[in-house]
Short mmCIF file of N, CA, C and O in Angstrom, two decimals:
data_model
loop_
_atom_site.label_atom_id
_atom_site.label_comp_id
_atom_site.label_asym_id
_atom_site.label_seq_id
_atom_site.Cartn_x
_atom_site.Cartn_y
_atom_site.Cartn_z
N GLN C 1 -40.27 -84.83 181.28
CA GLN C 1 -40.17 -83.55 181.97
C GLN C 1 -39.43 -82.53 181.12
O GLN C 1 -39.93 -81.43 180.89
N VAL C 2 -38.22 -82.88 180.70
CA VAL C 2 -37.46 -82.01 179.82
C VAL C 2 -37.83 -82.31 178.38
O VAL C 2 -37.89 -83.48 177.98
N GLN C 3 -38.07 -81.27 177.64
CA GLN C 3 -38.47 -81.42 176.25
C GLN C 3 -37.77 -80.39 175.38
O GLN C 3 -37.59 -79.24 175.80
N LEU C 4 -37.37 -80.81 174.19
CA LEU C 4 -36.83 -79.91 173.19
C LEU C 4 -37.84 -79.79 172.06
O LEU C 4 -38.31 -80.80 171.53
N VAL C 5 -38.16 -78.57 171.69
CA VAL C 5 -39.12 -78.32 170.63
C VAL C 5 -38.46 -77.47 169.57
O VAL C 5 -38.00 -76.35 169.85
N GLU C 6 -38.42 -77.99 168.36
CA GLU C 6 -37.81 -77.29 167.24
C GLU C 6 -38.88 -76.62 166.39
O GLU C 6 -40.01 -77.09 166.29
N SER C 7 -38.47 -75.54 165.76
CA SER C 7 -39.37 -74.84 164.85
C SER C 7 -38.54 -74.08 163.83
O SER C 7 -37.33 -73.91 163.99
N GLY C 8 -39.18 -73.63 162.78
CA GLY C 8 -38.53 -72.78 161.80
C GLY C 8 -38.20 -73.43 160.48
O GLY C 8 -37.76 -72.74 159.54
N GLY C 9 -38.38 -74.72 160.37
CA GLY C 9 -38.10 -75.39 159.12
C GLY C 9 -39.12 -75.03 158.06
O GLY C 9 -40.16 -74.43 158.33
N GLY C 10 -38.81 -75.39 156.84
CA GLY C 10 -39.71 -75.10 155.75
C GLY C 10 -39.06 -75.31 154.41
O GLY C 10 -37.98 -75.90 154.30
N LEU C 11 -39.72 -74.81 153.39
CA LEU C 11 -39.26 -74.92 152.02
C LEU C 11 -38.74 -73.57 151.55
O LEU C 11 -39.46 -72.57 151.64
N VAL C 12 -37.51 -73.55 151.08
CA VAL C 12 -36.92 -72.33 150.54
C VAL C 12 -36.18 -72.66 149.25
O VAL C 12 -35.80 -73.80 149.00
N GLN C 13 -35.98 -71.64 148.46
CA GLN C 13 -35.19 -71.81 147.25
C GLN C 13 -33.71 -71.61 147.55
O GLN C 13 -33.34 -70.99 148.55
N ALA C 14 -32.88 -72.15 146.69
CA ALA C 14 -31.44 -72.00 146.86
C ALA C 14 -31.07 -70.53 146.99
O ALA C 14 -31.57 -69.68 146.25
N GLY C 15 -30.18 -70.26 147.94
CA GLY C 15 -29.78 -68.89 148.21
C GLY C 15 -30.58 -68.22 149.30
O GLY C 15 -30.19 -67.14 149.77
N GLY C 16 -31.67 -68.83 149.71
CA GLY C 16 -32.52 -68.26 150.73
C GLY C 16 -32.01 -68.53 152.13
O GLY C 16 -30.94 -69.12 152.32
N SER C 17 -32.80 -68.12 153.11
CA SER C 17 -32.42 -68.24 154.51
C SER C 17 -33.54 -68.80 155.35
O SER C 17 -34.72 -68.65 155.03
N LEU C 18 -33.16 -69.44 156.43
CA LEU C 18 -34.08 -69.91 157.45
C LEU C 18 -33.43 -69.74 158.81
O LEU C 18 -32.20 -69.78 158.92
N ARG C 19 -34.25 -69.56 159.82
CA ARG C 19 -33.75 -69.57 161.19
C ARG C 19 -34.50 -70.63 161.98
O ARG C 19 -35.72 -70.55 162.15
N LEU C 20 -33.76 -71.62 162.44
CA LEU C 20 -34.33 -72.67 163.26
C LEU C 20 -34.20 -72.32 164.74
O LEU C 20 -33.22 -71.69 165.15
N SER C 21 -35.17 -72.75 165.50
CA SER C 21 -35.15 -72.54 166.94
C SER C 21 -35.29 -73.87 167.66
O SER C 21 -35.99 -74.76 167.19
N CYS C 22 -34.63 -73.97 168.79
CA CYS C 22 -34.73 -75.14 169.65
C CYS C 22 -34.95 -74.63 171.06
O CYS C 22 -34.05 -74.05 171.66
N ALA C 23 -36.13 -74.84 171.56
CA ALA C 23 -36.49 -74.36 172.88
C ALA C 23 -36.61 -75.53 173.85
O ALA C 23 -37.30 -76.50 173.58
N ALA C 24 -35.92 -75.41 174.96
CA ALA C 24 -35.98 -76.43 176.00
C ALA C 24 -36.93 -75.99 177.10
O ALA C 24 -36.98 -74.81 177.47
N SER C 25 -37.68 -76.94 177.61
CA SER C 25 -38.60 -76.64 178.69
C SER C 25 -38.57 -77.78 179.70
O SER C 25 -38.12 -78.89 179.40
N GLY C 26 -39.08 -77.52 180.88
CA GLY C 26 -39.11 -78.51 181.93
C GLY C 26 -38.28 -78.08 183.12
O GLY C 26 -37.92 -76.92 183.27
N SER C 27 -37.98 -79.03 183.97
CA SER C 27 -37.19 -78.76 185.17
C SER C 27 -35.71 -78.74 184.82
O SER C 27 -34.99 -79.73 184.99
N ILE C 28 -35.26 -77.60 184.35
CA ILE C 28 -33.90 -77.44 183.85
C ILE C 28 -33.03 -76.74 184.87
O ILE C 28 -33.37 -75.65 185.33
N TYR C 29 -31.92 -77.37 185.19
CA TYR C 29 -30.93 -76.73 186.04
C TYR C 29 -29.88 -76.02 185.19
O TYR C 29 -29.53 -74.88 185.45
N ASP C 30 -29.40 -76.73 184.16
CA ASP C 30 -28.36 -76.17 183.31
C ASP C 30 -28.40 -76.85 181.94
O ASP C 30 -28.69 -78.04 181.85
N ILE C 31 -28.10 -76.09 180.91
CA ILE C 31 -27.97 -76.63 179.56
C ILE C 31 -26.52 -76.52 179.15
O ILE C 31 -25.95 -75.43 179.12
N GLY C 32 -25.94 -77.66 178.84
CA GLY C 32 -24.55 -77.69 178.42
C GLY C 32 -24.43 -77.54 176.92
O GLY C 32 -25.01 -76.64 176.31
N THR C 33 -23.69 -78.44 176.31
CA THR C 33 -23.48 -78.39 174.87
C THR C 33 -24.77 -78.67 174.11
O THR C 33 -25.53 -79.58 174.45
N VAL C 34 -24.99 -77.88 173.08
CA VAL C 34 -26.16 -78.06 172.21
C VAL C 34 -25.66 -78.17 170.78
O VAL C 34 -24.79 -77.41 170.35
N GLY C 35 -26.21 -79.12 170.05
CA GLY C 35 -25.81 -79.30 168.66
C GLY C 35 -27.01 -79.40 167.74
O GLY C 35 -28.11 -79.79 168.15
N TRP C 36 -26.78 -79.01 166.50
CA TRP C 36 -27.74 -79.22 165.43
C TRP C 36 -27.21 -80.32 164.52
O TRP C 36 -26.04 -80.26 164.09
N TYR C 37 -28.05 -81.29 164.25
CA TYR C 37 -27.71 -82.40 163.38
C TYR C 37 -28.64 -82.40 162.18
O TYR C 37 -29.77 -81.94 162.26
N ARG C 38 -28.15 -82.93 161.08
CA ARG C 38 -28.95 -83.04 159.87
C ARG C 38 -28.93 -84.48 159.38
O ARG C 38 -27.88 -85.12 159.35
N GLN C 39 -30.08 -84.96 158.99
CA GLN C 39 -30.19 -86.25 158.36
C GLN C 39 -30.81 -86.06 156.98
O GLN C 39 -32.01 -85.79 156.86
N ALA C 40 -29.97 -86.17 155.97
CA ALA C 40 -30.43 -86.05 154.60
C ALA C 40 -31.04 -87.36 154.14
O ALA C 40 -30.73 -88.43 154.70
N PRO C 41 -31.87 -87.33 153.12
CA PRO C 41 -32.48 -88.56 152.62
C PRO C 41 -31.44 -89.61 152.26
O PRO C 41 -30.51 -89.33 151.49
N GLY C 42 -31.58 -90.80 152.81
CA GLY C 42 -30.66 -91.88 152.52
C GLY C 42 -29.29 -91.75 153.14
O GLY C 42 -28.40 -92.54 152.80
N LYS C 43 -29.10 -90.79 154.03
CA LYS C 43 -27.80 -90.56 154.63
C LYS C 43 -27.86 -90.71 156.15
O LYS C 43 -28.93 -90.70 156.75
N GLN C 44 -26.69 -90.86 156.75
CA GLN C 44 -26.60 -90.90 158.20
C GLN C 44 -26.78 -89.50 158.79
O GLN C 44 -26.51 -88.50 158.14
N ARG C 45 -27.23 -89.47 160.01
CA ARG C 45 -27.34 -88.21 160.72
C ARG C 45 -25.93 -87.67 161.00
O ARG C 45 -25.06 -88.41 161.45
N GLU C 46 -25.73 -86.40 160.72
CA GLU C 46 -24.41 -85.81 160.89
C GLU C 46 -24.50 -84.50 161.64
O GLU C 46 -25.50 -83.78 161.57
N LEU C 47 -23.43 -84.19 162.33
CA LEU C 47 -23.36 -82.94 163.08
C LEU C 47 -23.17 -81.77 162.13
O LEU C 47 -22.29 -81.79 161.28
N VAL C 48 -23.99 -80.75 162.30
CA VAL C 48 -23.86 -79.53 161.53
C VAL C 48 -23.03 -78.51 162.30
O VAL C 48 -22.10 -77.91 161.77
N VAL C 49 -23.38 -78.30 163.56
CA VAL C 49 -22.68 -77.35 164.41
C VAL C 49 -23.05 -77.60 165.85
O VAL C 49 -24.15 -78.10 166.14
N LEU C 50 -22.15 -77.27 166.75
CA LEU C 50 -22.46 -77.33 168.17
C LEU C 50 -21.97 -76.07 168.86
O LEU C 50 -21.10 -75.36 168.36
N ILE C 51 -22.56 -75.82 170.01
CA ILE C 51 -22.16 -74.69 170.83
C ILE C 51 -22.08 -75.17 172.27
O ILE C 51 -22.98 -75.84 172.76
N THR C 52 -21.01 -74.83 172.94
CA THR C 52 -20.81 -75.25 174.31
C THR C 52 -21.42 -74.24 175.27
O THR C 52 -21.90 -73.18 174.87
N SER C 53 -21.38 -74.57 176.53
CA SER C 53 -21.97 -73.70 177.54
C SER C 53 -21.27 -72.35 177.63
O SER C 53 -21.90 -71.35 177.99
N ASP C 54 -19.98 -72.31 177.28
CA ASP C 54 -19.25 -71.04 177.33
C ASP C 54 -19.30 -70.30 176.00
O ASP C 54 -18.66 -69.26 175.85
N GLY C 55 -20.04 -70.84 175.03
CA GLY C 55 -20.24 -70.14 173.78
C GLY C 55 -19.30 -70.50 172.66
O GLY C 55 -19.41 -69.93 171.56
N SER C 56 -18.36 -71.40 172.88
CA SER C 56 -17.49 -71.82 171.80
C SER C 56 -18.27 -72.67 170.81
O SER C 56 -19.21 -73.38 171.18
N THR C 57 -17.88 -72.61 169.55
CA THR C 57 -18.62 -73.29 168.49
C THR C 57 -17.72 -74.16 167.65
O THR C 57 -16.51 -73.96 167.58
N ASN C 58 -18.34 -75.12 166.99
CA ASN C 58 -17.63 -76.01 166.09
C ASN C 58 -18.55 -76.32 164.92
O ASN C 58 -19.60 -76.94 165.10
N TYR C 59 -18.16 -75.86 163.73
CA TYR C 59 -18.99 -76.02 162.55
C TYR C 59 -18.44 -77.10 161.63
O TYR C 59 -17.23 -77.21 161.43
N ALA C 60 -19.34 -77.87 161.05
CA ALA C 60 -18.96 -78.75 159.96
C ALA C 60 -18.53 -77.90 158.77
O ALA C 60 -18.98 -76.76 158.61
N ASP C 61 -17.66 -78.46 157.94
CA ASP C 61 -17.19 -77.72 156.78
C ASP C 61 -18.33 -77.23 155.90
O ASP C 61 -18.27 -76.14 155.34
N SER C 62 -19.37 -78.03 155.80
CA SER C 62 -20.50 -77.67 154.95
C SER C 62 -21.26 -76.45 155.46
O SER C 62 -22.00 -75.83 154.70
N ALA C 63 -21.10 -76.14 156.74
CA ALA C 63 -21.85 -75.04 157.34
C ALA C 63 -21.02 -73.78 157.54
O ALA C 63 -21.59 -72.70 157.73
N LYS C 64 -19.73 -73.89 157.49
CA LYS C 64 -18.87 -72.76 157.77
C LYS C 64 -19.12 -71.61 156.80
O LYS C 64 -19.21 -71.81 155.59
N GLY C 65 -19.24 -70.42 157.36
CA GLY C 65 -19.43 -69.24 156.55
C GLY C 65 -20.86 -68.97 156.16
O GLY C 65 -21.16 -67.88 155.66
N ARG C 66 -21.75 -69.92 156.36
CA ARG C 66 -23.15 -69.75 155.98
C ARG C 66 -24.12 -69.88 157.15
O ARG C 66 -25.16 -69.24 157.15
N PHE C 67 -23.77 -70.72 158.11
CA PHE C 67 -24.65 -70.97 159.25
C PHE C 67 -24.06 -70.33 160.50
O PHE C 67 -22.83 -70.26 160.65
N THR C 68 -24.93 -69.91 161.39
CA THR C 68 -24.51 -69.35 162.66
C THR C 68 -25.38 -69.90 163.78
O THR C 68 -26.61 -69.80 163.72
N ILE C 69 -24.74 -70.47 164.78
CA ILE C 69 -25.46 -70.95 165.95
C ILE C 69 -25.32 -69.93 167.07
O ILE C 69 -24.28 -69.28 167.21
N SER C 70 -26.37 -69.78 167.84
CA SER C 70 -26.35 -68.87 168.97
C SER C 70 -27.26 -69.42 170.05
O SER C 70 -28.09 -70.29 169.79
N ARG C 71 -27.10 -68.91 171.25
CA ARG C 71 -27.95 -69.36 172.33
C ARG C 71 -28.37 -68.20 173.21
O ARG C 71 -27.62 -67.25 173.41
N ASP C 72 -29.58 -68.29 173.70
CA ASP C 72 -30.13 -67.34 174.64
C ASP C 72 -30.44 -68.12 175.91
O ASP C 72 -31.48 -68.76 176.01
N ASN C 73 -29.52 -68.09 176.83
CA ASN C 73 -29.65 -68.89 178.03
C ASN C 73 -30.85 -68.49 178.88
O ASN C 73 -31.46 -69.33 179.55
N ALA C 74 -31.19 -67.22 178.86
CA ALA C 74 -32.34 -66.75 179.63
C ALA C 74 -33.64 -67.36 179.12
O ALA C 74 -34.59 -67.53 179.88
N LYS C 75 -33.68 -67.67 177.83
CA LYS C 75 -34.87 -68.25 177.22
C LYS C 75 -34.75 -69.75 177.00
O LYS C 75 -35.67 -70.37 176.46
N ASN C 76 -33.62 -70.33 177.41
CA ASN C 76 -33.37 -71.75 177.18
C ASN C 76 -33.58 -72.13 175.71
O ASN C 76 -34.17 -73.16 175.40
N THR C 77 -33.07 -71.29 174.85
CA THR C 77 -33.29 -71.46 173.42
C THR C 77 -31.99 -71.34 172.65
O THR C 77 -31.15 -70.49 172.96
N VAL C 78 -31.83 -72.18 171.66
CA VAL C 78 -30.70 -72.15 170.75
C VAL C 78 -31.23 -71.93 169.34
O VAL C 78 -32.27 -72.49 168.97
N TYR C 79 -30.52 -71.14 168.57
CA TYR C 79 -30.93 -70.81 167.22
C TYR C 79 -29.89 -71.27 166.21
O TYR C 79 -28.70 -71.37 166.51
N LEU C 80 -30.36 -71.54 165.02
CA LEU C 80 -29.47 -71.81 163.90
C LEU C 80 -29.91 -70.94 162.74
O LEU C 80 -30.96 -71.18 162.13
N GLN C 81 -29.13 -69.91 162.46
CA GLN C 81 -29.38 -69.06 161.31
C GLN C 81 -28.69 -69.66 160.10
O GLN C 81 -27.47 -69.86 160.12
N MET C 82 -29.46 -69.95 159.08
CA MET C 82 -28.94 -70.58 157.89
C MET C 82 -29.12 -69.64 156.71
O MET C 82 -30.25 -69.30 156.34
N ASN C 83 -28.02 -69.23 156.12
CA ASN C 83 -28.03 -68.33 154.98
C ASN C 83 -27.42 -69.03 153.77
O ASN C 83 -26.72 -70.03 153.90
N SER C 84 -27.66 -68.46 152.61
CA SER C 84 -27.11 -69.00 151.37
C SER C 84 -27.35 -70.49 151.24
O SER C 84 -26.44 -71.26 150.93
N LEU C 85 -28.56 -70.89 151.47
CA LEU C 85 -28.90 -72.31 151.50
C LEU C 85 -28.70 -72.96 150.14
O LEU C 85 -28.94 -72.35 149.10
N LYS C 86 -28.27 -74.20 150.20
CA LYS C 86 -28.02 -75.01 149.02
C LYS C 86 -28.91 -76.25 149.05
O LYS C 86 -29.31 -76.69 150.13
N PRO C 87 -29.20 -76.84 147.91
CA PRO C 87 -30.00 -78.06 147.90
C PRO C 87 -29.43 -79.16 148.80
O PRO C 87 -30.20 -79.93 149.39
N GLU C 88 -28.12 -79.25 148.90
CA GLU C 88 -27.52 -80.27 149.73
C GLU C 88 -27.71 -80.03 151.23
O GLU C 88 -27.36 -80.88 152.04
N ASP C 89 -28.26 -78.88 151.60
CA ASP C 89 -28.61 -78.62 152.99
C ASP C 89 -29.93 -79.27 153.37
O ASP C 89 -30.30 -79.27 154.54
N THR C 90 -30.63 -79.81 152.41
CA THR C 90 -31.92 -80.44 152.64
C THR C 90 -31.81 -81.61 153.60
O THR C 90 -30.88 -82.42 153.51
N GLY C 91 -32.74 -81.71 154.51
CA GLY C 91 -32.78 -82.81 155.44
C GLY C 91 -33.63 -82.48 156.65
O GLY C 91 -34.18 -81.39 156.76
N VAL C 92 -33.71 -83.43 157.54
CA VAL C 92 -34.39 -83.20 158.81
C VAL C 92 -33.34 -82.73 159.81
O VAL C 92 -32.33 -83.40 160.02
N TYR C 93 -33.59 -81.59 160.40
CA TYR C 93 -32.66 -81.01 161.36
C TYR C 93 -33.14 -81.30 162.78
O TYR C 93 -34.28 -81.03 163.13
N TYR C 94 -32.23 -81.84 163.57
CA TYR C 94 -32.52 -82.21 164.94
C TYR C 94 -31.68 -81.39 165.91
O TYR C 94 -30.49 -81.17 165.69
N CYS C 95 -32.31 -81.00 166.98
CA CYS C 95 -31.62 -80.35 168.08
C CYS C 95 -31.24 -81.40 169.11
O CYS C 95 -32.05 -82.27 169.45
N ASN C 96 -30.02 -81.34 169.57
CA ASN C 96 -29.50 -82.26 170.58
C ASN C 96 -28.88 -81.45 171.70
O ASN C 96 -28.09 -80.53 171.44
N ALA C 97 -29.21 -81.78 172.93
CA ALA C 97 -28.70 -81.01 174.05
C ALA C 97 -28.43 -81.88 175.25
O ALA C 97 -29.14 -82.86 175.50
N TYR C 98 -27.40 -81.51 175.99
CA TYR C 98 -27.10 -82.12 177.27
C TYR C 98 -27.62 -81.19 178.35
O TYR C 98 -27.17 -80.05 178.47
N ILE C 99 -28.55 -81.70 179.12
CA ILE C 99 -29.28 -80.88 180.08
C ILE C 99 -29.26 -81.56 181.44
O ILE C 99 -29.48 -82.76 181.55
N SER C 100 -29.01 -80.77 182.46
CA SER C 100 -29.08 -81.27 183.83
C SER C 100 -30.36 -80.82 184.49
O SER C 100 -30.81 -79.68 184.30
N THR C 101 -30.96 -81.71 185.23
CA THR C 101 -32.13 -81.36 186.04
C THR C 101 -31.75 -81.17 187.50
O THR C 101 -32.58 -80.77 188.30
N ARG C 102 -30.50 -81.48 187.82
CA ARG C 102 -29.93 -81.20 189.12
C ARG C 102 -28.43 -81.04 188.93
O ARG C 102 -27.88 -81.38 187.89
N ARG C 103 -27.77 -80.54 189.90
CA ARG C 103 -26.35 -80.25 189.82
C ARG C 103 -25.53 -81.48 189.42
O ARG C 103 -25.70 -82.56 189.97
N ARG C 104 -24.65 -81.31 188.45
CA ARG C 104 -23.63 -82.26 188.02
C ARG C 104 -24.11 -83.38 187.10
O ARG C 104 -23.29 -84.02 186.44
N VAL C 105 -25.39 -83.63 187.05
CA VAL C 105 -25.89 -84.77 186.28
C VAL C 105 -26.55 -84.29 184.99
O VAL C 105 -27.55 -83.58 185.03
N TYR C 106 -25.99 -84.72 183.86
CA TYR C 106 -26.50 -84.32 182.56
C TYR C 106 -27.03 -85.53 181.81
O TYR C 106 -26.45 -86.61 181.85
N ASN C 107 -28.13 -85.31 181.12
CA ASN C 107 -28.70 -86.31 180.23
C ASN C 107 -28.81 -85.73 178.83
O ASN C 107 -28.86 -84.51 178.65
N GLU C 108 -28.84 -86.63 177.86
CA GLU C 108 -28.92 -86.22 176.46
C GLU C 108 -30.37 -86.23 176.00
O GLU C 108 -31.11 -87.18 176.24
N TYR C 109 -30.76 -85.17 175.29
CA TYR C 109 -32.11 -85.03 174.78
C TYR C 109 -32.08 -84.69 173.30
O TYR C 109 -31.16 -84.02 172.83
N TRP C 110 -33.09 -85.16 172.60
CA TRP C 110 -33.26 -84.87 171.18
C TRP C 110 -34.62 -84.24 170.94
O TRP C 110 -35.62 -84.61 171.57
N GLY C 111 -34.65 -83.31 170.01
CA GLY C 111 -35.92 -82.79 169.55
C GLY C 111 -36.53 -83.72 168.53
O GLY C 111 -35.95 -84.74 168.14
N GLN C 112 -37.72 -83.38 168.08
CA GLN C 112 -38.45 -84.24 167.16
C GLN C 112 -38.00 -84.07 165.71
O GLN C 112 -38.33 -84.90 164.86
N GLY C 113 -37.26 -83.03 165.44
CA GLY C 113 -36.78 -82.76 164.10
C GLY C 113 -37.69 -81.81 163.35
O GLY C 113 -38.90 -81.79 163.55
N THR C 114 -37.10 -81.03 162.48
CA THR C 114 -37.85 -80.13 161.62
C THR C 114 -37.30 -80.23 160.21
O THR C 114 -36.08 -80.24 160.00
N GLN C 115 -38.18 -80.32 159.25
CA GLN C 115 -37.79 -80.53 157.86
C GLN C 115 -37.34 -79.23 157.22
O GLN C 115 -38.03 -78.21 157.29
N VAL C 116 -36.18 -79.29 156.58
CA VAL C 116 -35.68 -78.19 155.77
C VAL C 116 -35.51 -78.70 154.35
O VAL C 116 -34.79 -79.68 154.12
N THR C 117 -36.16 -78.05 153.42
CA THR C 117 -36.06 -78.43 152.02
C THR C 117 -35.61 -77.23 151.21
O THR C 117 -36.25 -76.17 151.26
N VAL C 118 -34.53 -77.39 150.49
CA VAL C 118 -33.98 -76.32 149.65
C VAL C 118 -34.12 -76.75 148.20
O VAL C 118 -33.53 -77.75 147.78
N SER C 119 -34.88 -76.01 147.46
CA SER C 119 -35.11 -76.34 146.07
C SER C 119 -34.08 -75.67 145.19
O SER C 119 -33.54 -74.60 145.51
N SER C 120 -33.79 -76.30 144.07
CA SER C 120 -32.86 -75.75 143.10
C SER C 120 -33.57 -75.07 141.96
O SER C 120 -33.00 -74.26 141.24
#
């Protein structure tokens, strides 16, 4: 019923920019914390940034100053603006969200992932 759909990935050269989108659909009552995770080749999945329901954010050191997360609650969509991209930003980016379909009860959802490749 609830689904997260990511878009915006692609191939860019170092120094370029991308904007990722994560759109939630289905019987949604409320969207709580949303995070973007990255899984680089041969590496564990790691948190890039998260945003809470009240808009507070927490960035990994690798993303600070270059990435910006935002949310449009009316559209049930979260964005990740990525600037000054580096080759080490390469990986599959996943959207993760805690979503309630009724009051008080939240479940965790993952998107399918979108590939970001930064060439040097």
